[in-house]
PDB file of C-alpha atoms in Angstrom:
ATOM      1  CA  UNK A   1     -50.214 -39.373  61.025  1.00 72.00           C
ATOM      2  CA  UNK A   2     -53.557 -38.041  59.852  1.00 74.00           C
ATOM      3  CA  UNK A   3     -52.579 -34.426  60.539  1.00 77.00           C
ATOM      4  CA  UNK A   4     -49.999 -34.664  57.746  1.00 82.00           C
ATOM      5  CA  UNK A   5     -52.476 -35.875  55.090  1.00 87.00           C
ATOM      6  CA  UNK A   6     -53.867 -32.404  54.172  1.00 86.00           C
ATOM      7  CA  UNK A   7     -50.326 -31.006  53.987  1.00 89.00           C
ATOM      8  CA  UNK A   8     -49.291 -33.840  51.682  1.00 92.00           C
ATOM      9  CA  UNK A   9     -52.186 -32.964  49.354  1.00 93.00           C
ATOM     10  CA  UNK A  10     -51.129 -29.311  49.484  1.00 93.00           C
ATOM     11  CA  UNK A  11     -47.612 -30.331  48.442  1.00 95.00           C
ATOM     12  CA  UNK A  12     -49.110 -32.163  45.455  1.00 96.00           C
ATOM     13  CA  UNK A  13     -50.895 -28.914  44.583  1.00 96.00           C
ATOM     14  CA  UNK A  14     -47.518 -27.147  44.618  1.00 96.00           C
ATOM     15  CA  UNK A  15     -45.919 -29.935  42.555  1.00 97.00           C
ATOM     16  CA  UNK A  16     -48.677 -29.633  39.951  1.00 97.00           C
ATOM     17  CA  UNK A  17     -48.093 -25.881  39.778  1.00 96.00           C
ATOM     18  CA  UNK A  18     -44.368 -26.396  39.220  1.00 97.00           C
ATOM     19  CA  UNK A  19     -45.006 -28.893  36.425  1.00 97.00           C
ATOM     20  CA  UNK A  20     -47.462 -26.452  34.869  1.00 97.00           C
ATOM     21  CA  UNK A  21     -44.804 -23.730  34.788  1.00 97.00           C
ATOM     22  CA  UNK A  22     -42.458 -26.117  32.944  1.00 97.00           C
ATOM     23  CA  UNK A  23     -45.223 -26.951  30.440  1.00 97.00           C
ATOM     24  CA  UNK A  24     -46.017 -23.268  29.916  1.00 96.00           C
ATOM     25  CA  UNK A  25     -42.396 -22.298  29.207  1.00 95.00           C
ATOM     26  CA  UNK A  26     -42.189 -25.219  26.768  1.00 95.00           C
ATOM     27  CA  UNK A  27     -45.192 -23.804  24.921  1.00 93.00           C
ATOM     28  CA  UNK A  28     -47.520 -26.633  25.976  1.00 96.00           C
ATOM     29  CA  UNK A  29     -50.220 -24.252  27.165  1.00 96.00           C
ATOM     30  CA  UNK A  30     -53.055 -26.768  27.279  1.00 95.00           C
ATOM     31  CA  UNK A  31     -50.977 -29.086  29.472  1.00 96.00           C
ATOM     32  CA  UNK A  32     -50.226 -26.110  31.716  1.00 97.00           C
ATOM     33  CA  UNK A  33     -53.961 -25.422  31.920  1.00 95.00           C
ATOM     34  CA  UNK A  34     -54.623 -29.004  32.986  1.00 95.00           C
ATOM     35  CA  UNK A  35     -51.989 -28.545  35.699  1.00 97.00           C
ATOM     36  CA  UNK A  36     -53.997 -25.578  37.033  1.00 96.00           C
ATOM     37  CA  UNK A  37     -57.142 -27.732  37.046  1.00 94.00           C
ATOM     38  CA  UNK A  38     -55.372 -30.526  38.957  1.00 96.00           C
ATOM     39  CA  UNK A  39     -53.977 -27.984  41.431  1.00 96.00           C
ATOM     40  CA  UNK A  40     -57.467 -26.516  41.959  1.00 94.00           C
ATOM     41  CA  UNK A  41     -58.913 -29.958  42.709  1.00 93.00           C
ATOM     42  CA  UNK A  42     -56.094 -30.660  45.168  1.00 94.00           C
ATOM     43  CA  UNK A  43     -56.575 -27.228  46.755  1.00 91.00           C
ATOM     44  CA  UNK A  44     -60.239 -28.079  47.361  1.00 88.00           C
ATOM     45  CA  UNK A  45     -59.366 -31.520  48.720  1.00 89.00           C
ATOM     46  CA  UNK A  46     -56.744 -30.369  51.224  1.00 86.00           C
ATOM     47  CA  UNK A  47     -59.223 -27.996  52.863  1.00 80.00           C
ATOM     48  CA  UNK A  48     -61.943 -30.624  52.890  1.00 81.00           C
ATOM     49  CA  UNK A  49     -59.604 -33.217  54.404  1.00 82.00           C
ATOM     50  CA  UNK A  50     -58.417 -30.746  57.042  1.00 78.00           C
ATOM     51  CA  UNK A  51     -62.022 -30.185  58.112  1.00 76.00           C
ATOM     52  CA  UNK A  52     -62.958 -33.881  58.027  1.00 80.00           C
ATOM     53  CA  UNK A  53     -59.864 -34.995  59.921  1.00 79.00           C
ATOM     54  CA  UNK A  54     -59.812 -31.884  62.129  1.00 77.00           C
ATOM     55  CA  UNK A  55     -56.163 -31.575  61.155  1.00 72.00           C
ATOM     56  CA  UNK A  56     -55.823 -27.813  61.293  1.00 74.00           C
ATOM     57  CA  UNK A  57     -52.372 -26.311  61.801  1.00 77.00           C
ATOM     58  CA  UNK A  58     -50.595 -23.001  61.343  1.00 76.00           C
ATOM     59  CA  UNK A  59     -48.061 -24.624  59.046  1.00 84.00           C
ATOM     60  CA  UNK A  60     -50.869 -26.051  56.931  1.00 82.00           C
ATOM     61  CA  UNK A  61     -52.379 -22.594  56.495  1.00 83.00           C
ATOM     62  CA  UNK A  62     -49.062 -21.058  55.462  1.00 87.00           C
ATOM     63  CA  UNK A  63     -48.139 -23.990  53.217  1.00 91.00           C
ATOM     64  CA  UNK A  64     -51.485 -23.722  51.452  1.00 90.00           C
ATOM     65  CA  UNK A  65     -50.892 -20.051  50.656  1.00 91.00           C
ATOM     66  CA  UNK A  66     -47.346 -20.689  49.442  1.00 94.00           C
ATOM     67  CA  UNK A  67     -48.554 -23.480  47.151  1.00 95.00           C
ATOM     68  CA  UNK A  68     -51.365 -21.274  45.843  1.00 95.00           C
ATOM     69  CA  UNK A  69     -48.935 -18.463  44.990  1.00 96.00           C
ATOM     70  CA  UNK A  70     -47.166 -20.864  42.629  1.00 97.00           C
ATOM     71  CA  UNK A  71     -50.148 -22.763  41.199  1.00 97.00           C
ATOM     72  CA  UNK A  72     -52.623 -19.869  40.987  1.00 97.00           C
ATOM     73  CA  UNK A  73     -50.260 -16.905  40.798  1.00 96.00           C
ATOM     74  CA  UNK A  74     -46.996 -17.666  39.016  1.00 97.00           C
ATOM     75  CA  UNK A  75     -48.334 -20.368  36.675  1.00 98.00           C
ATOM     76  CA  UNK A  76     -51.246 -18.246  35.338  1.00 97.00           C
ATOM     77  CA  UNK A  77     -48.807 -15.339  34.906  1.00 97.00           C
ATOM     78  CA  UNK A  78     -46.531 -17.505  32.763  1.00 97.00           C
ATOM     79  CA  UNK A  79     -49.566 -18.584  30.715  1.00 97.00           C
ATOM     80  CA  UNK A  80     -50.529 -14.961  30.072  1.00 96.00           C
ATOM     81  CA  UNK A  81     -46.888 -14.132  29.270  1.00 95.00           C
ATOM     82  CA  UNK A  82     -46.792 -16.912  26.668  1.00 95.00           C
ATOM     83  CA  UNK A  83     -50.010 -15.586  25.141  1.00 94.00           C
ATOM     84  CA  UNK A  84     -48.359 -12.168  24.922  1.00 92.00           C
ATOM     85  CA  UNK A  85     -45.543 -13.778  22.933  1.00 90.00           C
ATOM     86  CA  UNK A  86     -48.103 -15.294  20.545  1.00 89.00           C
ATOM     87  CA  UNK A  87     -49.952 -12.009  20.060  1.00 86.00           C
ATOM     88  CA  UNK A  88     -49.120  -9.544  17.266  1.00 79.00           C
ATOM     89  CA  UNK A  89     -46.217  -7.279  18.196  1.00 70.00           C
ATOM     90  CA  UNK A  90     -47.708  -3.836  17.661  1.00 60.00           C
ATOM     91  CA  UNK A  91     -44.610  -1.756  18.331  1.00 64.00           C
ATOM     92  CA  UNK A  92     -41.360  -1.602  20.260  1.00 59.00           C
ATOM     93  CA  UNK A  93     -43.288  -1.477  23.532  1.00 63.00           C
ATOM     94  CA  UNK A  94     -44.804  -4.920  23.054  1.00 66.00           C
ATOM     95  CA  UNK A  95     -41.911  -6.741  24.707  1.00 73.00           C
ATOM     96  CA  UNK A  96     -42.245  -4.499  27.749  1.00 83.00           C
ATOM     97  CA  UNK A  97     -46.029  -4.770  27.861  1.00 88.00           C
ATOM     98  CA  UNK A  98     -45.727  -8.565  28.037  1.00 90.00           C
ATOM     99  CA  UNK A  99     -44.151  -8.304  31.498  1.00 92.00           C
ATOM    100  CA  UNK A 100     -47.473  -6.992  32.817  1.00 94.00           C
ATOM    101  CA  UNK A 101     -48.545 -10.653  32.858  1.00 95.00           C
ATOM    102  CA  UNK A 102     -46.670 -11.038  36.128  1.00 96.00           C
ATOM    103  CA  UNK A 103     -48.992  -8.563  37.820  1.00 96.00           C
ATOM    104  CA  UNK A 104     -51.197 -11.639  38.275  1.00 97.00           C
ATOM    105  CA  UNK A 105     -48.484 -13.263  40.412  1.00 97.00           C
ATOM    106  CA  UNK A 106     -47.908 -10.088  42.429  1.00 97.00           C
ATOM    107  CA  UNK A 107     -51.576  -9.445  43.183  1.00 97.00           C
ATOM    108  CA  UNK A 108     -52.208 -13.139  43.865  1.00 96.00           C
ATOM    109  CA  UNK A 109     -49.497 -13.039  46.541  1.00 96.00           C
ATOM    110  CA  UNK A 110     -51.055  -9.883  48.004  1.00 95.00           C
ATOM    111  CA  UNK A 111     -54.504 -11.476  47.945  1.00 93.00           C
ATOM    112  CA  UNK A 112     -53.294 -14.612  49.730  1.00 93.00           C
ATOM    113  CA  UNK A 113     -51.369 -12.630  52.355  1.00 91.00           C
ATOM    114  CA  UNK A 114     -54.469 -10.521  52.931  1.00 88.00           C
ATOM    115  CA  UNK A 115     -56.616 -13.654  53.243  1.00 84.00           C
ATOM    116  CA  UNK A 116     -54.368 -15.097  55.961  1.00 83.00           C
ATOM    117  CA  UNK A 117     -54.870 -12.124  58.280  1.00 83.00           C
ATOM    118  CA  UNK A 118     -58.415 -11.083  57.331  1.00 76.00           C
ATOM    119  CA  UNK A 119     -60.868 -12.512  59.886  1.00 71.00           C
ATOM    120  CA  UNK A 120     -63.786 -11.440  57.685  1.00 74.00           C
ATOM    121  CA  UNK A 121     -63.033 -14.238  55.226  1.00 68.00           C
ATOM    122  CA  UNK A 122     -63.767 -17.219  57.459  1.00 64.00           C
ATOM    123  CA  UNK A 123     -67.145 -17.878  55.781  1.00 68.00           C
ATOM    124  CA  UNK A 124     -67.028 -15.858  52.565  1.00 77.00           C
ATOM    125  CA  UNK A 125     -64.349 -14.303  50.397  1.00 83.00           C
ATOM    126  CA  UNK A 126     -63.418 -10.662  50.010  1.00 87.00           C
ATOM    127  CA  UNK A 127     -62.040 -10.272  46.505  1.00 89.00           C
ATOM    128  CA  UNK A 128     -61.734 -12.831  43.732  1.00 92.00           C
ATOM    129  CA  UNK A 129     -60.187 -16.122  44.942  1.00 92.00           C
ATOM    130  CA  UNK A 130     -56.903 -16.994  43.253  1.00 95.00           C
ATOM    131  CA  UNK A 131     -58.110 -20.449  42.038  1.00 93.00           C
ATOM    132  CA  UNK A 132     -61.073 -18.835  40.247  1.00 93.00           C
ATOM    133  CA  UNK A 133     -58.782 -16.361  38.509  1.00 95.00           C
ATOM    134  CA  UNK A 134     -56.315 -19.109  37.573  1.00 96.00           C
ATOM    135  CA  UNK A 135     -59.080 -21.337  36.156  1.00 94.00           C
ATOM    136  CA  UNK A 136     -60.347 -18.441  34.066  1.00 95.00           C
ATOM    137  CA  UNK A 137     -56.874 -17.954  32.586  1.00 96.00           C
ATOM    138  CA  UNK A 138     -56.525 -21.708  32.047  1.00 95.00           C
ATOM    139  CA  UNK A 139     -59.503 -21.616  29.687  1.00 94.00           C
ATOM    140  CA  UNK A 140     -57.768 -19.257  27.230  1.00 95.00           C
ATOM    141  CA  UNK A 141     -55.599 -21.852  25.410  1.00 94.00           C
ATOM    142  CA  UNK A 142     -58.671 -24.027  24.822  1.00 92.00           C
ATOM    143  CA  UNK A 143     -60.769 -21.120  23.541  1.00 90.00           C
ATOM    144  CA  UNK A 144     -57.944 -20.220  21.140  1.00 91.00           C
ATOM    145  CA  UNK A 145     -57.561 -23.859  20.064  1.00 88.00           C
ATOM    146  CA  UNK A 146     -61.264 -24.046  19.185  1.00 82.00           C
ATOM    147  CA  UNK A 147     -60.882 -21.080  16.854  1.00 76.00           C
ATOM    148  CA  UNK A 148     -63.565 -19.110  18.659  1.00 71.00           C
ATOM    149  CA  UNK A 149     -64.239 -15.511  17.664  1.00 75.00           C
ATOM    150  CA  UNK A 150     -62.837 -14.671  21.095  1.00 79.00           C
ATOM    151  CA  UNK A 151     -59.392 -15.873  20.028  1.00 85.00           C
ATOM    152  CA  UNK A 152     -58.495 -12.613  18.313  1.00 84.00           C
ATOM    153  CA  UNK A 153     -59.419 -10.691  21.456  1.00 86.00           C
ATOM    154  CA  UNK A 154     -57.464 -12.983  23.769  1.00 90.00           C
ATOM    155  CA  UNK A 155     -54.358 -12.681  21.591  1.00 90.00           C
ATOM    156  CA  UNK A 156     -54.601  -8.901  21.482  1.00 90.00           C
ATOM    157  CA  UNK A 157     -51.731  -7.472  23.584  1.00 90.00           C
ATOM    158  CA  UNK A 158     -53.843  -4.560  24.783  1.00 89.00           C
ATOM    159  CA  UNK A 159     -56.580  -6.936  25.950  1.00 92.00           C
ATOM    160  CA  UNK A 160     -53.992  -9.004  27.811  1.00 94.00           C
ATOM    161  CA  UNK A 161     -52.583  -5.856  29.415  1.00 94.00           C
ATOM    162  CA  UNK A 162     -56.008  -4.616  30.551  1.00 95.00           C
ATOM    163  CA  UNK A 163     -56.991  -8.136  31.644  1.00 96.00           C
ATOM    164  CA  UNK A 164     -53.874  -8.499  33.829  1.00 96.00           C
ATOM    165  CA  UNK A 165     -54.525  -5.140  35.480  1.00 96.00           C
ATOM    166  CA  UNK A 166     -58.261  -5.756  35.942  1.00 96.00           C
ATOM    167  CA  UNK A 167     -57.832  -9.227  37.429  1.00 96.00           C
ATOM    168  CA  UNK A 168     -55.118  -7.939  39.740  1.00 95.00           C
ATOM    169  CA  UNK A 169     -57.517  -5.298  41.040  1.00 95.00           C
ATOM    170  CA  UNK A 170     -60.316  -7.863  41.481  1.00 94.00           C
ATOM    171  CA  UNK A 171     -58.008 -10.140  43.470  1.00 95.00           C
ATOM    172  CA  UNK A 172     -57.412  -7.486  46.144  1.00 94.00           C
ATOM    173  CA  UNK A 173     -60.789  -5.741  45.866  1.00 92.00           C
ATOM    174  CA  UNK A 174     -63.369  -5.472  48.640  1.00 88.00           C
ATOM    175  CA  UNK A 175     -66.038  -7.289  46.597  1.00 89.00           C
ATOM    176  CA  UNK A 176     -67.727  -9.957  48.778  1.00 87.00           C
ATOM    177  CA  UNK A 177     -68.036 -13.396  47.154  1.00 88.00           C
ATOM    178  CA  UNK A 178     -69.381 -16.681  48.469  1.00 84.00           C
ATOM    179  CA  UNK A 179     -67.045 -19.556  49.217  1.00 80.00           C
ATOM    180  CA  UNK A 180     -67.670 -23.218  48.451  1.00 74.00           C
ATOM    181  CA  UNK A 181     -66.737 -24.273  51.971  1.00 69.00           C
ATOM    182  CA  UNK A 182     -69.677 -26.373  53.154  1.00 63.00           C
ATOM    183  CA  UNK A 183     -70.256 -26.417  56.913  1.00 63.00           C
ATOM    184  CA  UNK A 184     -73.045 -28.934  56.328  1.00 60.00           C
ATOM    185  CA  UNK A 185     -74.873 -30.474  53.370  1.00 66.00           C
ATOM    186  CA  UNK A 186     -78.355 -29.085  54.119  1.00 69.00           C
ATOM    187  CA  UNK A 187     -80.103 -27.917  50.956  1.00 66.00           C
ATOM    188  CA  UNK A 188     -81.708 -24.852  52.500  1.00 69.00           C
ATOM    189  CA  UNK A 189     -78.451 -23.393  53.800  1.00 68.00           C
ATOM    190  CA  UNK A 190     -76.465 -24.201  50.656  1.00 74.00           C
ATOM    191  CA  UNK A 191     -79.038 -23.842  47.878  1.00 82.00           C
ATOM    192  CA  UNK A 192     -77.156 -21.228  45.858  1.00 82.00           C
ATOM    193  CA  UNK A 193     -73.876 -23.119  46.282  1.00 83.00           C
ATOM    194  CA  UNK A 194     -75.548 -26.238  44.863  1.00 87.00           C
ATOM    195  CA  UNK A 195     -77.018 -24.188  42.005  1.00 89.00           C
ATOM    196  CA  UNK A 196     -73.560 -22.811  41.221  1.00 88.00           C
ATOM    197  CA  UNK A 197     -71.952 -26.262  41.254  1.00 89.00           C
ATOM    198  CA  UNK A 198     -74.707 -27.921  39.198  1.00 91.00           C
ATOM    199  CA  UNK A 199     -74.826 -25.083  36.654  1.00 92.00           C
ATOM    200  CA  UNK A 200     -71.042 -25.140  36.359  1.00 91.00           C
ATOM    201  CA  UNK A 201     -71.018 -28.875  35.691  1.00 92.00           C
ATOM    202  CA  UNK A 202     -73.683 -28.500  32.992  1.00 93.00           C
ATOM    203  CA  UNK A 203     -71.738 -25.679  31.330  1.00 91.00           C
ATOM    204  CA  UNK A 204     -68.508 -27.693  31.481  1.00 88.00           C
ATOM    205  CA  UNK A 205     -70.198 -30.693  29.844  1.00 89.00           C
ATOM    206  CA  UNK A 206     -71.591 -28.483  27.088  1.00 88.00           C
ATOM    207  CA  UNK A 207     -68.631 -26.198  26.429  1.00 83.00           C
ATOM    208  CA  UNK A 208     -65.716 -27.828  28.298  1.00 82.00           C
ATOM    209  CA  UNK A 209     -62.958 -25.338  29.225  1.00 79.00           C
ATOM    210  CA  UNK A 210     -64.593 -22.611  27.147  1.00 81.00           C
ATOM    211  CA  UNK A 211     -67.366 -22.523  29.772  1.00 87.00           C
ATOM    212  CA  UNK A 212     -65.066 -21.150  32.479  1.00 89.00           C
ATOM    213  CA  UNK A 213     -65.628 -17.436  31.651  1.00 90.00           C
ATOM    214  CA  UNK A 214     -69.386 -18.048  31.869  1.00 91.00           C
ATOM    215  CA  UNK A 215     -68.934 -19.832  35.207  1.00 92.00           C
ATOM    216  CA  UNK A 216     -66.961 -16.885  36.611  1.00 92.00           C
ATOM    217  CA  UNK A 217     -69.760 -14.497  35.573  1.00 92.00           C
ATOM    218  CA  UNK A 218     -72.298 -16.855  37.166  1.00 92.00           C
ATOM    219  CA  UNK A 219     -70.159 -16.950  40.322  1.00 91.00           C
ATOM    220  CA  UNK A 220     -70.267 -13.159  40.630  1.00 91.00           C
ATOM    221  CA  UNK A 221     -74.023 -13.120  39.989  1.00 91.00           C
ATOM    222  CA  UNK A 222     -74.847 -15.824  42.555  1.00 89.00           C
ATOM    223  CA  UNK A 223     -72.522 -14.196  45.084  1.00 88.00           C
ATOM    224  CA  UNK A 224     -74.370 -10.911  44.621  1.00 86.00           C
ATOM    225  CA  UNK A 225     -77.737 -12.640  45.181  1.00 85.00           C
ATOM    226  CA  UNK A 226     -76.485 -14.653  48.183  1.00 77.00           C
ATOM    227  CA  UNK A 227     -74.791 -11.807  49.989  1.00 73.00           C
ATOM    228  CA  UNK A 228     -77.258  -9.032  49.195  1.00 73.00           C
ATOM    229  CA  UNK A 229     -80.665 -10.671  49.326  1.00 69.00           C
ATOM    230  CA  UNK A 230     -80.459 -13.992  51.199  1.00 62.00           C
ATOM    231  CA  UNK A 231     -80.345 -13.951  54.990  1.00 55.00           C
TER     232      UNK A 231
END
């Protein structure tokens, strides 16, 4: 029975992603963003439960990737697409440019397929993880809602176009990044992971969803330090 528990959590991840897509198409972008957050938590839990229960399986690995394509690929793409529709229509090409949002879904699928066959990614990641990219996108509706000076940039169609292309490239890039998969809880071996988690929590308390872009930058910085300078 216990071997099915992680897969059940993965299915909840997928269900959350599906609900988020419905919310996004209904224009409820903040609700869709919360669905990404719930899916990310469930994605973390299913891996943790699989390790704790030693309930690894080939179907679990494939199911996890399929769920992630929806929750962290298709759903963020729909969010970006909806932001395109809210942005000023600069010319006749705007409606076509908006379809570039779905590059996120395409490159997320490529990234996840690559992850499944890449033996180098057992301890660390190669390329930006799809949940990190999805969480970054999920912060946009909240930044816009707060009336931040960044709102005008986020709702610029050319920014959204360049963002979709850039994030797609980062997803399948060869940039090494640390994972948050703890093999043990020893401070010495996981110091930078703990720093990342603690700093992220502080930023989230202070700035809520608007802190996510800062957390992603911090993630790249700590990954660079961990993988370049720490043995």
